[in-house]
Coordinates of C-alpha atoms in Angstrom, one line a residue:
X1 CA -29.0 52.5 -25.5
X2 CA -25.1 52.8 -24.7
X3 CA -24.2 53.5 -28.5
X4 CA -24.3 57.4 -29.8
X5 CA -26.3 57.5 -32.5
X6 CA -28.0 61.2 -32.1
X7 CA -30.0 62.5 -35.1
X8 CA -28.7 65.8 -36.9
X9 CA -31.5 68.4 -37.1
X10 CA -32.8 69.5 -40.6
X11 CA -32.3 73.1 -41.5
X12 CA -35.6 75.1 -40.0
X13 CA -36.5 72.6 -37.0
X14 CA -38.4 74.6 -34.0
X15 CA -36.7 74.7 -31.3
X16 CA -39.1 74.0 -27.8
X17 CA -37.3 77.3 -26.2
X18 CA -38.6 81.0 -26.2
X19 CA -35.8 83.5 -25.8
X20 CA -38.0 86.0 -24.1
X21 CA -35.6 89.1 -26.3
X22 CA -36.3 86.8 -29.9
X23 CA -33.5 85.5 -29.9
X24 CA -32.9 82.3 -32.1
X25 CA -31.7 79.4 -30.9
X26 CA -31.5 76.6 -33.4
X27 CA -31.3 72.8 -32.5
X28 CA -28.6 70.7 -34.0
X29 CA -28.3 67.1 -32.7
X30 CA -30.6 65.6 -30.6
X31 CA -30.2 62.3 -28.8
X32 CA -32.7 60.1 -26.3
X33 CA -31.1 59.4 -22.8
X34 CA -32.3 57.3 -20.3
X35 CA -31.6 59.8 -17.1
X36 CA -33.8 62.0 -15.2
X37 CA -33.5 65.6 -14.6
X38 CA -31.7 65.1 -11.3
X39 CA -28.7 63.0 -13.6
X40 CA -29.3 65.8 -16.4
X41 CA -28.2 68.4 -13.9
X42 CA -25.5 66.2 -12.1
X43 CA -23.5 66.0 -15.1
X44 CA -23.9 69.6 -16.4
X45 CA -22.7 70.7 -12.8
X46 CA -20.0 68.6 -13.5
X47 CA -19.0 69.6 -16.9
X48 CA -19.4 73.0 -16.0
X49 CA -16.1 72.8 -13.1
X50 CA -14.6 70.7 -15.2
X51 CA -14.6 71.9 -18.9
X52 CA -11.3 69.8 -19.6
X53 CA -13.9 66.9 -19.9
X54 CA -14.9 68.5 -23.2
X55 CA -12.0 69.7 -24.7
X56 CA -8.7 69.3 -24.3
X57 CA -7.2 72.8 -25.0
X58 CA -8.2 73.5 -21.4
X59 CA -6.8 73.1 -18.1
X60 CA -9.7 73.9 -15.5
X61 CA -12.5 76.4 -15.3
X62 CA -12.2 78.9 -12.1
X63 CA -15.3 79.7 -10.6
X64 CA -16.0 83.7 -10.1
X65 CA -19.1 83.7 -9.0
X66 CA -21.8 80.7 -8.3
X67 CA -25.3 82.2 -7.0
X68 CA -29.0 81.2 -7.1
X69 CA -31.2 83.5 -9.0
X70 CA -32.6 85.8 -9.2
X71 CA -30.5 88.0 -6.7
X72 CA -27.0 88.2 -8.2
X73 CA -24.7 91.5 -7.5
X74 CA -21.8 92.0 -9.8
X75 CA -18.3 90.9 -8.6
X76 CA -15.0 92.1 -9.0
X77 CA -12.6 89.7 -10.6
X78 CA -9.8 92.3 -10.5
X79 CA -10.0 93.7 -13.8
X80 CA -13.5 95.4 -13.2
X81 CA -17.0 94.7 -12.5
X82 CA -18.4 91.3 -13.6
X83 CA -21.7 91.1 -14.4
X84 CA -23.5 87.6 -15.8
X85 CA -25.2 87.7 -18.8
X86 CA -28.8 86.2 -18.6
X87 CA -30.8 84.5 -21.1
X88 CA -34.3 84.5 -20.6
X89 CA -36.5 81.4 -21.6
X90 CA -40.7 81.7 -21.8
X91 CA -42.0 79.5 -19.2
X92 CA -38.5 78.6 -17.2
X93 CA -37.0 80.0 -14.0
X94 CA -33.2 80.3 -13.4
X95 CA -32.2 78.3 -10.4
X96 CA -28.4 79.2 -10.6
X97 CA -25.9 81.5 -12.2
X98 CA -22.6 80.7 -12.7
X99 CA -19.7 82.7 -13.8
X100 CA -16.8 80.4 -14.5
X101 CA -13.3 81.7 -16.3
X102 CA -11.8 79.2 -18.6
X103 CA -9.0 78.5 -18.6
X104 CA -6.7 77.5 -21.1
X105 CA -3.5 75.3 -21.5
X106 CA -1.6 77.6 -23.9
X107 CA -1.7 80.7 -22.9
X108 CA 0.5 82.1 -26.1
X109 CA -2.3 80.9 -28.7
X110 CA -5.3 81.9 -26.6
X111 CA -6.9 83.7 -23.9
X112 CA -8.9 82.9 -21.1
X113 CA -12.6 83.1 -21.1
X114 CA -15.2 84.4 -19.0
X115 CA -18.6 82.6 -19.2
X116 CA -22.0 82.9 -17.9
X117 CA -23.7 79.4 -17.3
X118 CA -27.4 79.1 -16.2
X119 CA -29.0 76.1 -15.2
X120 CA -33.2 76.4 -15.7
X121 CA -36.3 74.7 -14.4
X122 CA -39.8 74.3 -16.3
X123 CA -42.0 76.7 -14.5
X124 CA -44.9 76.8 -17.3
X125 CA -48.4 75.4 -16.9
X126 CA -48.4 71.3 -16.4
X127 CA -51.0 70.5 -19.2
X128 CA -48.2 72.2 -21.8
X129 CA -45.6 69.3 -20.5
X130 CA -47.0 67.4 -23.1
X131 CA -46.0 63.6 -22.6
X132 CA -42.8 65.1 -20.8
X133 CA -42.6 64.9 -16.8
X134 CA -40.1 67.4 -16.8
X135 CA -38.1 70.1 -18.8
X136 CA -34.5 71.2 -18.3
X137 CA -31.8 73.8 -19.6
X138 CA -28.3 74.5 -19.1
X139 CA -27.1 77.5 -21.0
X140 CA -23.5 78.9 -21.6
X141 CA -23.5 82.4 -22.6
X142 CA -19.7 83.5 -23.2
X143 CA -18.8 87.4 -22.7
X144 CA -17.7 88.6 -25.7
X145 CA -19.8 90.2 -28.4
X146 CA -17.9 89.5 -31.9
X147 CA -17.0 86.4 -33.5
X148 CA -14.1 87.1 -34.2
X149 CA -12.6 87.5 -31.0
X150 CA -13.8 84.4 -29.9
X151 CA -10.8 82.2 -28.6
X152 CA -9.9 78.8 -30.6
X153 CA -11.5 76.2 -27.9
X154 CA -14.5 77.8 -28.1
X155 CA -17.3 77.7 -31.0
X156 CA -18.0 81.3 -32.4
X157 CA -21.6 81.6 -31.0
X158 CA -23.4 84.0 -29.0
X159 CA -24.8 80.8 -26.6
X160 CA -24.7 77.0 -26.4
X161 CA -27.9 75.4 -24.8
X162 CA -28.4 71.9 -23.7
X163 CA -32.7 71.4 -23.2
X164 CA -33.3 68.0 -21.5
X165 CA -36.9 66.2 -21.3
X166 CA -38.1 63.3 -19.5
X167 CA -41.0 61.3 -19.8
X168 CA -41.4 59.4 -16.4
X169 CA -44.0 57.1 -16.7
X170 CA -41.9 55.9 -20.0
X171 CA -38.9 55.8 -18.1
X172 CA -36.9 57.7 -21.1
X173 CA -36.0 61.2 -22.4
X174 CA -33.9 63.2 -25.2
X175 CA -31.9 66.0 -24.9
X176 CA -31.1 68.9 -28.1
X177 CA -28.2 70.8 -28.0
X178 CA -28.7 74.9 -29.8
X179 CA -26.3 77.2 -30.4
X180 CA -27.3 81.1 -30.7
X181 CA -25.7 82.1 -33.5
X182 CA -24.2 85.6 -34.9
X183 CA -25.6 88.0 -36.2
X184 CA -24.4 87.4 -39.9
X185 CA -21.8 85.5 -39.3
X186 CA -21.1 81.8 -41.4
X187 CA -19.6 79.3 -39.0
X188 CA -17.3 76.7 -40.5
X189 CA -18.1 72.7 -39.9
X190 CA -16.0 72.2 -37.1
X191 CA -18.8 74.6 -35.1
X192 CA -21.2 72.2 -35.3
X193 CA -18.8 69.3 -34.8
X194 CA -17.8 71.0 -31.3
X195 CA -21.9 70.6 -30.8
X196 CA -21.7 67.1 -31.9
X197 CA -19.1 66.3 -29.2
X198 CA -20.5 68.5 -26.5
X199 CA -23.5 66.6 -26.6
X200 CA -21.7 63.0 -27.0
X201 CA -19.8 63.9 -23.6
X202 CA -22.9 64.6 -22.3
X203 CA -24.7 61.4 -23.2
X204 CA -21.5 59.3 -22.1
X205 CA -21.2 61.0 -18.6
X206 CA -25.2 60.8 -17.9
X207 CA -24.9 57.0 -19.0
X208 CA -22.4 56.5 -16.3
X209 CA -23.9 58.1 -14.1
X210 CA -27.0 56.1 -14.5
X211 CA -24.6 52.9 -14.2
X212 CA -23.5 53.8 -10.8
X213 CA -19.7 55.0 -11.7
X214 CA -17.9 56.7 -8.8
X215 CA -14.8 58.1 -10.1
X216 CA -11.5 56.2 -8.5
X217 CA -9.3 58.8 -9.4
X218 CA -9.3 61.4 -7.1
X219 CA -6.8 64.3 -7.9
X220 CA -5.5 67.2 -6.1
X221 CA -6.0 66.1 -2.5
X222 CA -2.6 67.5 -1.7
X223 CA -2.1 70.8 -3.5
X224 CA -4.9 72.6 -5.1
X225 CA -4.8 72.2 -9.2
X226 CA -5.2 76.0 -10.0
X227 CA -1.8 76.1 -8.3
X228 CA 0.0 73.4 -9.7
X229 CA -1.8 74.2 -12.9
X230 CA -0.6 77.9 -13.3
X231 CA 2.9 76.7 -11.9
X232 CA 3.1 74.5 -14.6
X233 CA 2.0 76.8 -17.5
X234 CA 4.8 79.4 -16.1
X235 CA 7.6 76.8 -16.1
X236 CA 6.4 75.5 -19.5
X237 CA 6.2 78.8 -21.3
X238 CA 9.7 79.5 -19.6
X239 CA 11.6 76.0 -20.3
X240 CA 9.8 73.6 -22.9
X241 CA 10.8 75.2 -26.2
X242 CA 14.6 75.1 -25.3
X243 CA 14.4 71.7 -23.2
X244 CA 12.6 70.1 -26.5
X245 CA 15.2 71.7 -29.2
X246 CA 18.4 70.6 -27.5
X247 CA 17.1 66.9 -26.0
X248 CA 20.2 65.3 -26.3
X249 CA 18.4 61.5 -25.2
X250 CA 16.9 59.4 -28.2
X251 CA 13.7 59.1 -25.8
X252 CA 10.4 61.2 -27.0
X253 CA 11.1 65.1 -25.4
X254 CA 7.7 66.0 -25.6
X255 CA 6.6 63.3 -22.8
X256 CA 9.9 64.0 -20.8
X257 CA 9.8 67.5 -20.8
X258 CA 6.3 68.0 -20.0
X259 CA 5.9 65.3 -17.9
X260 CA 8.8 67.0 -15.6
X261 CA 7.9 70.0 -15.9
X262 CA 4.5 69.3 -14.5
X263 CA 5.9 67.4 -11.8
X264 CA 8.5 70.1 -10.9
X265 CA 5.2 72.4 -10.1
X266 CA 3.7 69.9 -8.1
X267 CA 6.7 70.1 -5.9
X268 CA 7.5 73.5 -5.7
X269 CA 3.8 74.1 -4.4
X270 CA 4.1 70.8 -2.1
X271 CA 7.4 72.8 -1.0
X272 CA 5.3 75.9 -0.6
X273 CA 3.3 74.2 1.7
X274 CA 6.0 72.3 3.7
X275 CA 8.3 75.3 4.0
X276 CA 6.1 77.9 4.4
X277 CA 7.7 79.1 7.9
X278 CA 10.8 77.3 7.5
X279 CA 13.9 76.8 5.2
X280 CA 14.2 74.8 2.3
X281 CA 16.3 72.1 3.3
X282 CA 17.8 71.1 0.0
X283 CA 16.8 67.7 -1.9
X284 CA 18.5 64.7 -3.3
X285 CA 17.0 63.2 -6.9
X286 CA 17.7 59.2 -6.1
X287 CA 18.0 57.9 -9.5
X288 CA 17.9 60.9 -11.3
X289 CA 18.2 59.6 -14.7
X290 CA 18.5 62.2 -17.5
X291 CA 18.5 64.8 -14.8
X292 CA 16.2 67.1 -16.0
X293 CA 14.2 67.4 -12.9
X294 CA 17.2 68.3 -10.8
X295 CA 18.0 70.8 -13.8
X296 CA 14.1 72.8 -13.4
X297 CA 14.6 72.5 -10.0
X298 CA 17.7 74.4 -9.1
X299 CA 16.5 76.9 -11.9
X300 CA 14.0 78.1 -10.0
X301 CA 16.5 78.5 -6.8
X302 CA 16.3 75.2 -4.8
X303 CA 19.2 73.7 -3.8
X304 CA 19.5 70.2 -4.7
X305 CA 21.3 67.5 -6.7
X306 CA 20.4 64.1 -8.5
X307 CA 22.9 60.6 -9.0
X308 CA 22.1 57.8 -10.9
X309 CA 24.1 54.3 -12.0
X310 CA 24.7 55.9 -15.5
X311 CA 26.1 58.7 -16.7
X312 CA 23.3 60.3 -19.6
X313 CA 24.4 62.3 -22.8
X314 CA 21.7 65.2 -21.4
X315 CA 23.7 65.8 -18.4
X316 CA 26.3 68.0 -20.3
X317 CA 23.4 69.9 -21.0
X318 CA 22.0 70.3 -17.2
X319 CA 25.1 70.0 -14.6
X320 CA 26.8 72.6 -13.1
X321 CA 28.8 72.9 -9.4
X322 CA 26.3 72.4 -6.2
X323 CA 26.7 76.0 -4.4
X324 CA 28.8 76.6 -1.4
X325 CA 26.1 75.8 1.2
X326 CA 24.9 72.7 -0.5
X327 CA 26.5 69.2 1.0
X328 CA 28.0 68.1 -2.5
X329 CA 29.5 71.9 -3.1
X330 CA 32.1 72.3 -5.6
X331 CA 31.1 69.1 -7.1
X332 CA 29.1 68.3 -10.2
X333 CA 25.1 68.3 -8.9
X334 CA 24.4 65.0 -11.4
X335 CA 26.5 62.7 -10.0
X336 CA 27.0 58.7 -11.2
X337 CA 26.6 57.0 -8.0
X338 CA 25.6 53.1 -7.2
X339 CA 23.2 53.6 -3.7
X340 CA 24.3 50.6 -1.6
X341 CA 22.2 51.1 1.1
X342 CA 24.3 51.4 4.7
X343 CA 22.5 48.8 6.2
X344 CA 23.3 46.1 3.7
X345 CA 27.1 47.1 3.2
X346 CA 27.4 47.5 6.9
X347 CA 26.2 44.1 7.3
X348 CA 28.6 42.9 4.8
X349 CA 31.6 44.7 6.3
X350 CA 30.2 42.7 9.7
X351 CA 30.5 39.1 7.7
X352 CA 33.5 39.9 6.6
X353 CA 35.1 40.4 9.4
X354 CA 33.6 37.6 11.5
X355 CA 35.1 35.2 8.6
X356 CA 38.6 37.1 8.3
X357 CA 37.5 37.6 4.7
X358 CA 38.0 40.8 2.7
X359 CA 35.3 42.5 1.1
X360 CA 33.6 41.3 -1.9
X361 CA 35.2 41.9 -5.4
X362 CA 31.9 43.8 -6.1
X363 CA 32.0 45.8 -3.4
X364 CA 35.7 46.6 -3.6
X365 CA 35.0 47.2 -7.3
X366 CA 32.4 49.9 -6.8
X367 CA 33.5 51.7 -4.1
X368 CA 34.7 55.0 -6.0
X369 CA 30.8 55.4 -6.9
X370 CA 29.3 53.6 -4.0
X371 CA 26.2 56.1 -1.8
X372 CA 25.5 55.0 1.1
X373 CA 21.8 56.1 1.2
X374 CA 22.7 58.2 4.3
X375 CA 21.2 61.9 3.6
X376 CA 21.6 65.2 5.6
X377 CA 18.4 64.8 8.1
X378 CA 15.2 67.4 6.7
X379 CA 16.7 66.9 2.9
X380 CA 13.7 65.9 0.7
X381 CA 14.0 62.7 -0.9
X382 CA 12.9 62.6 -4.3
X383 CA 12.6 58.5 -6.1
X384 CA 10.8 59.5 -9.6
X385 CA 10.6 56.2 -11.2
X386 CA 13.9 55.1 -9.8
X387 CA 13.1 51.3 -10.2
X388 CA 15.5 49.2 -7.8
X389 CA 15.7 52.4 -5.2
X390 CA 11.3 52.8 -5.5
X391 CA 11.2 50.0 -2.4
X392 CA 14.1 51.7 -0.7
X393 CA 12.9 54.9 -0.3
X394 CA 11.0 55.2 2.6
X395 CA 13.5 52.7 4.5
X396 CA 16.1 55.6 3.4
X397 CA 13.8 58.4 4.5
X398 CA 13.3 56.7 8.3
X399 CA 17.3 55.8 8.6
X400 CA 18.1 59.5 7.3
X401 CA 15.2 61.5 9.0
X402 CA 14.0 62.9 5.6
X403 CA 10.8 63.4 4.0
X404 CA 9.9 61.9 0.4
X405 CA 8.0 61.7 -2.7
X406 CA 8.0 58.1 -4.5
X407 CA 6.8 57.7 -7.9
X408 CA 6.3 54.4 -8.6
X409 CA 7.2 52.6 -12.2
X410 CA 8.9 48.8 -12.4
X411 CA 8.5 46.7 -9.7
X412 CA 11.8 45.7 -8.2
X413 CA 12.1 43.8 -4.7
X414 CA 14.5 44.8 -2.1
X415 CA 17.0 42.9 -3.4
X416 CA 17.1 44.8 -6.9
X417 CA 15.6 41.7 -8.6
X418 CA 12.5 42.0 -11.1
X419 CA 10.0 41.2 -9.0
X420 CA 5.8 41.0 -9.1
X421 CA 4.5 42.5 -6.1
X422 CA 1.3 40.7 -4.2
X423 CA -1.6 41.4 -5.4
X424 CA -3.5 43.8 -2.5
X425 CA -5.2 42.9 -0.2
X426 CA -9.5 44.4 0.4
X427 CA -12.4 43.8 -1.8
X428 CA -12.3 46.5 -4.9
X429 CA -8.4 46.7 -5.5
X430 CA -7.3 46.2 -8.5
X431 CA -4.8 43.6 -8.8
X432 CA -3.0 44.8 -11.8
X433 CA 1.0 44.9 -11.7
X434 CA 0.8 48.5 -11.0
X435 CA -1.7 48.8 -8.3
X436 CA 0.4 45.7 -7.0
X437 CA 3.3 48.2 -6.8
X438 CA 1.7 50.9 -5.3
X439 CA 0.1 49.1 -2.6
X440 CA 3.3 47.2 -1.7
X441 CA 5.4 50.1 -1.3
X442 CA 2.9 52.1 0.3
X443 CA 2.6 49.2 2.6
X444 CA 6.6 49.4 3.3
X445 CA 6.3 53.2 4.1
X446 CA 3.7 52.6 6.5
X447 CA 6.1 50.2 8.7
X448 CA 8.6 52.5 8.4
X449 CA 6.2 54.6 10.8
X450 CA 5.0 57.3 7.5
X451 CA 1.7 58.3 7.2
X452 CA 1.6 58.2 3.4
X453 CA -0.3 60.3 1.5
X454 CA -1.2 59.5 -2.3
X455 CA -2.1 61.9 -5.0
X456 CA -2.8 60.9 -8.5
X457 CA -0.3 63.5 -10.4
X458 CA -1.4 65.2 -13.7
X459 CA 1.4 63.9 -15.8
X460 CA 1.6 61.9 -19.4
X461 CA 1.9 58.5 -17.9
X462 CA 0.0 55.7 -17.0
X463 CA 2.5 55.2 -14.0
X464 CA 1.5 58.4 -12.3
X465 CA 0.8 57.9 -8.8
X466 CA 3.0 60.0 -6.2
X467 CA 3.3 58.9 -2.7
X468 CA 4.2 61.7 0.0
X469 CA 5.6 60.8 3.2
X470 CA 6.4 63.7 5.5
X471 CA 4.3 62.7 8.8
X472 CA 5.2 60.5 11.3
X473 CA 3.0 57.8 12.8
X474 CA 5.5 56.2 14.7
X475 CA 9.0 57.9 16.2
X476 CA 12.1 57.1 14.6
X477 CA 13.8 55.2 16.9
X478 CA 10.7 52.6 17.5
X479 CA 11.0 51.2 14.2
X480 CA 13.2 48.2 13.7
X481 CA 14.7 48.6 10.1
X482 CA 17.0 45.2 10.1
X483 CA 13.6 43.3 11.0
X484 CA 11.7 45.3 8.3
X485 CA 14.2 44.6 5.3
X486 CA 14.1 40.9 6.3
X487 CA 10.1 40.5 6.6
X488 CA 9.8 42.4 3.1
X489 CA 12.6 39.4 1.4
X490 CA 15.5 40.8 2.7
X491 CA 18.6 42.5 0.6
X492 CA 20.4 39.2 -1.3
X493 CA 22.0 39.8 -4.4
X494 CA 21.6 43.7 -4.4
X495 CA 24.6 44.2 -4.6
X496 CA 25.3 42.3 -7.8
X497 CA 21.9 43.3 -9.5
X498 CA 22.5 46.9 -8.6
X499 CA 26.2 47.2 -9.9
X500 CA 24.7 45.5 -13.5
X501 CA 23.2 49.1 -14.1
X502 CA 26.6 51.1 -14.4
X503 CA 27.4 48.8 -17.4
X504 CA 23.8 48.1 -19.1
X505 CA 21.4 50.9 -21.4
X506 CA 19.7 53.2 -19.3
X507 CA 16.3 53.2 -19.5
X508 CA 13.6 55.7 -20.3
X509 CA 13.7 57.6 -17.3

């Protein structure tokens, strides 16, 4: 029963609910499930907090007000008094209200939505059941009385009910979805293929359900998503339009721009959190590539600056001179820079010594845009897909005192090489080259004494994990970073691999 396959309702089919007013409320699709009530009202709890399930226009719904009936008082929601609006069915009880505000992603083209949604129990007599063990309803009732005003994402209809019936000696059910129509009022096709999809959402969620899926994924564990969420619709209404028309890179803007932009907001309120009684301490984008995040960034007033092997076309576009308070100041805050790690040219500079040798053509060769890795202590470390400096990072953050966020993208060892990280290690990890990734660096950080914390950022790429360090398990001085670097395959050849990016394509990043 995994396929969707539900059977469009001929024009005049009876509907099994009574709006107590007369109200009509006419079935479209229907479709048998094999889930019980307690699934049925799972998912619908679901969908409800989450109406970005169902369509994309939207970011999030925000719960106003979440009560069991019948006693329900109006709230304020800070433009006046909000009162639910209740259906009532014939022969079913309300069990909870709730008032959710939806919530969209383009703020410009539509508005946000209040909407009343009631969940209902069968309360009638047990020999009207019928073959059915139980009856179930989920209604959403949005607040606004014409059509016309109704906002794009949402069907223009008075009320959208989901009736679910099951049958448990058979083991099986089917659940109709109804709209309430207008008044006079024609909807187009695309109003019953919303209903068509609500109810194909439905069906796929309750089916895994049914299988036993736990979601993975867990998002937001760091900084609440209304936050990020309305961060990121500012900064977007604010930058994207100009950022996409004068892209100066041949990569896509839409995906760079946005993709930036919503991990900009997820650092400004991670910042918000950090620095809340304390100042901002500045931060340094470690292979900054285009630069556009160091570009939002200083925008919106934090001091910072970005380097990377290559120059980029776009950086005409973002650079300007660090402030006076800023380490770098009077210098440009995009900066081509090669990050040779002061452990590893230390080391050399020891070897070279010892032998009576001078310094490796390489090194001598590179030393106008050589970086140690050695940061002011506090500065926040930001390594946004920065490949060959990904594995670095938290070693740089322990030596430097500095917290860190690590994005993850193309697995590189320590010694800048291409490299396939071990598959990890505990019954249910994946094994891809990704997770690989992730786990192995998260594995570094945690030996360089961080307690890391992961969240699973909102952006347009598969490659989306971010890994936060910015808590100590272990003191600074009781790690032993020469030991580290050698048990995770040591530093041979970074030098060489390293100074191959100042003369090759940049990537996408």
């Amino acid at each position: 029963m995994g396929g969707f396959n539900p059977i469009e309702m001929p024009p005049g089919t009876l509907s099994p609910l009574r709006d107590v007013s007369g109200q009509a409320w006419v079935p479209l699709y229907e479709h048998g499930c094999p889930f019980d009530d307690k699934i049925f009202f799972q998912v619908m709890r679901n969908l409800i907090r989450n109406p970005n399930l169902n369509s994309s226009w939207l970011f999030r719904a925000d719960i106003l007000l979440e009560a069991s009936a019948p006693v329900v008082q109006p709230v304020e929601d800070g433009s006046g008094p909000l009162q639910p609006r209740i259906v009532q069915f014939q022969d079913y009880a309300i069990d909870n209200i709730l008032v959710r505000k939806l919530i969209p992603r383009n703020t410009k083209r539509d508005q946000p939505l209040d909407q009343t949604c009631l969940l209902y129990s069968w309360q009638g007599m047990p020999e009207t059941l019928g073959s059915a063990s139980t009856k179930s309803v989920v209604v959403y009732r949005p607040h606004l009385d014409d059509p016309t005003d109704m906002p794009f994402y949402h069907p223009q209809v008075r009320g959208i009910a989901f009736y679910h019936e099951w049958d448990s000696a058979l083991q099986s059910g089917r659940i109709l979805v109804h709209y309430n129509f207008f008044d006079h009022f024609e909807p187009e096709p695309k109003v019953t293929r919303t209903a068509y999809h609500l109810l194909s959402t439905l069906h796929k969620h309750g089916l895994g359900t049914l299988a036993g899926y736990v979601k993975r994924v867990q998002h937001d564990t760091i900084v609440p998503q209304i936050t990020v969420q309305n961060t990121y619709a500012r900064l977007k209404e604010k930058y994207a339009r100009t950022l996409i028309d004068t892209w100066a890179e041949v990569t896509d803007p839409d995906k760079h721009v946005f993709e930036d932009l919503i991990i900009a907001a997820f650092l400004i309120e991670l910042w918000a959190q950090i620095y809340e009684t304390k100042p901002f301490p500045g931060f340094v984008d470690i292979g900054c590539g285009n630069g556009l995040l160091v570009y939002i960034l200083r925008q919106e007033g934090y001091a910072g600056w970005g380097f990377d092997a290559r120059i980029r076309k776009s950086w005409n576009n973002y650079q300007d001179q660090a402030w006076p308070t800023e380490v770098t100041a009077g210098q440009p805050v995009l900066q081509q820079r090669v990050l040779l790690p002061s452990i590893i040219s230390e080391a050399a500079e020891s070897i070279a010594k010892q032998s009576g040798d001078e310094a490796s053509p390489a090194l001598a060769a590179a030393d106008s845009i050589l970086h140690d890795g050695r940061f002011p202590e506090g500065t926040f470390i930001i390594s946004n897909h920065a490949d060959e400096l990904t594995p670095w990072t938290p070693i740089l953050a322990a030596i430097s005192r500095c917290p860190f966020i690590m994005i993850p993208c193309c697995s590189h060892a320590l010694s800048g090489a291409k490299f396939r990280a071990p598959p990890p290690k505990g019954k249910g990890k994946s094994g891809s080259a990704y997770s690989s990734l992730v786990e192995w660096v998260t594995e570094i950080g945690k030996d360089c004494g961080w307690q890391i914390e992961r969240e699973m950022l909102r952006i347009p790429s598969t490659r989306n994990t971010g890994l936060i360090g910015r808590t100590r398990s272990v003191p600074f001085d009781d790690i032993d970073i020469d030991a580290l670097v050698a048990r995770y395959g040591g530093t041979a050849g970074y030098l060489e691999n390293v100074m191959q990016l100042a003369t090759t394509a940049p990537r996408g990043h």
